C-alpha positions as a LaTeX table, in Angstrom:
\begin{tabular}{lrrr}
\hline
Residue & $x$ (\AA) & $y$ (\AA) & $z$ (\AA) \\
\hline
Unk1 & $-30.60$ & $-25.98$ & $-44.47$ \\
Unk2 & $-31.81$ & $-24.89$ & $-47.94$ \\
Unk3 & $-35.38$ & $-24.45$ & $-46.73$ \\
Unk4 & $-33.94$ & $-21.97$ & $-44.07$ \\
Unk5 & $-32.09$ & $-20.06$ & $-46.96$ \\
Unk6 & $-34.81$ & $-19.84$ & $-49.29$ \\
Unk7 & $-38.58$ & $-19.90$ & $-49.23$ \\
Unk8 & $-41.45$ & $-19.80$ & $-51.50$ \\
Unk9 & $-42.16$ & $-16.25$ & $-53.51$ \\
Unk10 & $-45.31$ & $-16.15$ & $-53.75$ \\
Unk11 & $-46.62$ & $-15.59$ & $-50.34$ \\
Unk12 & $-50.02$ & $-13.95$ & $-51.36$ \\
Unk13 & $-51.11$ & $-12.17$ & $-54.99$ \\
Unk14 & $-49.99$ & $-9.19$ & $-54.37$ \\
Unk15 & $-46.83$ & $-10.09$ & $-53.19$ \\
Unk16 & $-45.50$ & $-12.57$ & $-55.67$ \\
Unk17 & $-42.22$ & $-11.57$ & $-57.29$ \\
Unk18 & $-40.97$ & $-11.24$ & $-60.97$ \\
Unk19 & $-37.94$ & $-11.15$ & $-62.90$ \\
Unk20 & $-38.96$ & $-9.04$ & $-66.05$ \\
Unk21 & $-36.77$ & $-8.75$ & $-69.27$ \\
Unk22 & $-35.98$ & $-6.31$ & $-71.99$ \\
Unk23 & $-33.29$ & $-5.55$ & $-74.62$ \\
Unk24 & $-32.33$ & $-2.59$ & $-76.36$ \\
Unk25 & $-29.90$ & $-1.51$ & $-78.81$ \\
Unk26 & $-27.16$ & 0.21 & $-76.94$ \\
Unk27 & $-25.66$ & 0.60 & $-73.48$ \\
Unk28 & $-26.66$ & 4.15 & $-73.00$ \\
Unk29 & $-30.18$ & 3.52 & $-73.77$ \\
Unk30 & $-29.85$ & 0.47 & $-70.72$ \\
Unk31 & $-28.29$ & 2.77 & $-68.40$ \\
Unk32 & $-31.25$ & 5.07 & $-68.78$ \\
Unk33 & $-33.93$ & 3.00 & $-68.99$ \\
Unk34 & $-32.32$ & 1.08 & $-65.80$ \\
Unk35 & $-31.70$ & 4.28 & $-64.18$ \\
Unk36 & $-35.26$ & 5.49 & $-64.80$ \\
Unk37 & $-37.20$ & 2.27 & $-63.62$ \\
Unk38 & $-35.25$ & 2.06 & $-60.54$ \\
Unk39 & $-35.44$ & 6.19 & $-59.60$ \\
Unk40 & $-39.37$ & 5.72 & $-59.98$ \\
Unk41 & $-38.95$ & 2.28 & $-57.81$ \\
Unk42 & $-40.44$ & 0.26 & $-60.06$ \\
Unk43 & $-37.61$ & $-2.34$ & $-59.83$ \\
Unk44 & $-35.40$ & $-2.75$ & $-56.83$ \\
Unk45 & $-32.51$ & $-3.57$ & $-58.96$ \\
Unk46 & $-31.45$ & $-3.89$ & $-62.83$ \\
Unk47 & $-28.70$ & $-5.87$ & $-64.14$ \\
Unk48 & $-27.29$ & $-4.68$ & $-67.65$ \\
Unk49 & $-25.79$ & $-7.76$ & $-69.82$ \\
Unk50 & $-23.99$ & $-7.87$ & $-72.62$ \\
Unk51 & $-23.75$ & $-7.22$ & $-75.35$ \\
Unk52 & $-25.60$ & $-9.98$ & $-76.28$ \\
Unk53 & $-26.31$ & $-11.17$ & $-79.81$ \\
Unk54 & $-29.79$ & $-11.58$ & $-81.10$ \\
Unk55 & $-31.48$ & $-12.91$ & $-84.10$ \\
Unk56 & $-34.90$ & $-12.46$ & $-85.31$ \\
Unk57 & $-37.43$ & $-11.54$ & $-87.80$ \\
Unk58 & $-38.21$ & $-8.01$ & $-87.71$ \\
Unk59 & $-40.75$ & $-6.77$ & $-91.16$ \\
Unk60 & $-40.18$ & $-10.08$ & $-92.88$ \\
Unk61 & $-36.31$ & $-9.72$ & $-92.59$ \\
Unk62 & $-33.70$ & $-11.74$ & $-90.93$ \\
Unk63 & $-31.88$ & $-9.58$ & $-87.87$ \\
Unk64 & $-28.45$ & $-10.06$ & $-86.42$ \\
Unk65 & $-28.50$ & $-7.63$ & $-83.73$ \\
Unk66 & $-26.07$ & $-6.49$ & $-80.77$ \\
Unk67 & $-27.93$ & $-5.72$ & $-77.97$ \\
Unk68 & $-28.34$ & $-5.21$ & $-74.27$ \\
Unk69 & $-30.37$ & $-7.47$ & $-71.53$ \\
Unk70 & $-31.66$ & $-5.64$ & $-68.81$ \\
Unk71 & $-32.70$ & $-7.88$ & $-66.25$ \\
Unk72 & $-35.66$ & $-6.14$ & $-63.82$ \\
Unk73 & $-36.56$ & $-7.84$ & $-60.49$ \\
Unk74 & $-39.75$ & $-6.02$ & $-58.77$ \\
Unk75 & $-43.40$ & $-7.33$ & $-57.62$ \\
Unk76 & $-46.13$ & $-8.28$ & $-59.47$ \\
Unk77 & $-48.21$ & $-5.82$ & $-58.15$ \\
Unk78 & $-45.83$ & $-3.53$ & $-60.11$ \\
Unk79 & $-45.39$ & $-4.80$ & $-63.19$ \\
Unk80 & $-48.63$ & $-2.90$ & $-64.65$ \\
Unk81 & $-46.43$ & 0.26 & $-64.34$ \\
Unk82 & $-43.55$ & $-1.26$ & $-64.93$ \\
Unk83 & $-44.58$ & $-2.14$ & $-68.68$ \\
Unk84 & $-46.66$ & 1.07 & $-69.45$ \\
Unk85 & $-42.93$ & 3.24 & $-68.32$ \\
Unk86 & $-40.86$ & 0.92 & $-70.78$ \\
Unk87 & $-43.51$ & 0.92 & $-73.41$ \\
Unk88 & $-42.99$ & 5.40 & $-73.08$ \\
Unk89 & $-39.40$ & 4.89 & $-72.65$ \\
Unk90 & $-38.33$ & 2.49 & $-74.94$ \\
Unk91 & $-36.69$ & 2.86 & $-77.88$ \\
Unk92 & $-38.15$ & 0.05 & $-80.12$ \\
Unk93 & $-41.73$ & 0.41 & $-81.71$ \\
Unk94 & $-42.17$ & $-3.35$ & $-80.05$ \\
Unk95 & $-39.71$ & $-3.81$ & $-77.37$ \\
Unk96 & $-39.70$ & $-7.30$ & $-75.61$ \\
Unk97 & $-41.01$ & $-7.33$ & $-72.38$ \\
Unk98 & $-41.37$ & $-10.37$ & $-70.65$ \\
Unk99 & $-42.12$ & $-11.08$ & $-67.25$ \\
Unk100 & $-40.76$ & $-14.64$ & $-65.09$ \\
Unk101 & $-42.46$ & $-15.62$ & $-62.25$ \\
Unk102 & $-39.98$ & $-16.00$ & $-59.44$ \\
Unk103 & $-40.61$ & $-19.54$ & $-57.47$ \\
Unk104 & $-37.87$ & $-19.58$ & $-54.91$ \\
Unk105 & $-35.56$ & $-16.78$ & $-53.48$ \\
Unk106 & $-33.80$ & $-16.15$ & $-50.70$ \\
Unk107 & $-35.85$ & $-14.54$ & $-47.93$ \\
Unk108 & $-33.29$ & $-11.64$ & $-47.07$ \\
Unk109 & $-33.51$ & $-10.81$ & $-50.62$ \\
Unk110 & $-36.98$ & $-10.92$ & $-51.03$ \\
Unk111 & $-37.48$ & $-8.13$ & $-48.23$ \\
Unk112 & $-34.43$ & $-5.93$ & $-49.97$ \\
Unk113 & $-37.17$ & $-5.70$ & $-53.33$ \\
Unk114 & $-40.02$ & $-5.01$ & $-51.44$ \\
Unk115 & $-38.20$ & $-2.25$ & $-49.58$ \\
Unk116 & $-37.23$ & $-0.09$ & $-52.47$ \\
Unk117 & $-40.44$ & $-1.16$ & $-54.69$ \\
Unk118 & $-42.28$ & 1.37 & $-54.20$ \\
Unk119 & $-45.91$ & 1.06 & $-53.24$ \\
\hline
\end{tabular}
């Protein structure tokens, strides 16, 4: 029954799907970043988590950060414009962006993000 539920992403190249993370410092800066990527339909959906806490070296200094996860699911054939509107948009000099390959979903699913990712 599983295999009816879910099937492999990655049907061809250009149709593989990703789940693409970022963080920022604040939760208005995640609703407008989240806002913004899905208004220009470069993800079909973003999740805001947190806060989260984060540690890690930032100009040779220790960092105990709150933060926000945004959590991006689009196509791979988006992600080049994807990254270049958080690299204007974002807030840090070097924001983390960071892109999972999706390996399984549910087909139903899979056909909402390609409907409002934008070609």
């Amino acid at each position: 029954m599983a295999d009816r539920l879910c099937y492999r992403a990655r049907r061809t190249p250009l149709m593989s799907y990703l789940l693409v993370l970022t963080t920022v410092g604040n939760e208005e800066d995640a609703a407008r970043l989240a806002r913004s990527l899905v208004e220009k339909r470069l993800a079909a959906c973003v999740n805001v988590l947190g806060p989260v806490r984060s540690f890690f070296v930032w100009k040779g200094k220790l960092e105990d950060d709150s933060e926000r996860l945004l959590l991006m699911k689009t196509r791979s054939d988006r992600y080049p414009e994807l990254e270049a509107a958080l690299r204007e948009l974002h807030p840090y000099q070097v924001p983390e962006v960071i892109a999972i390959p999706v390996e399984r979903g549910w087909q139903a699913y899979l056909s909402w993000i390609d409907e409002n990712v934008g070609v």
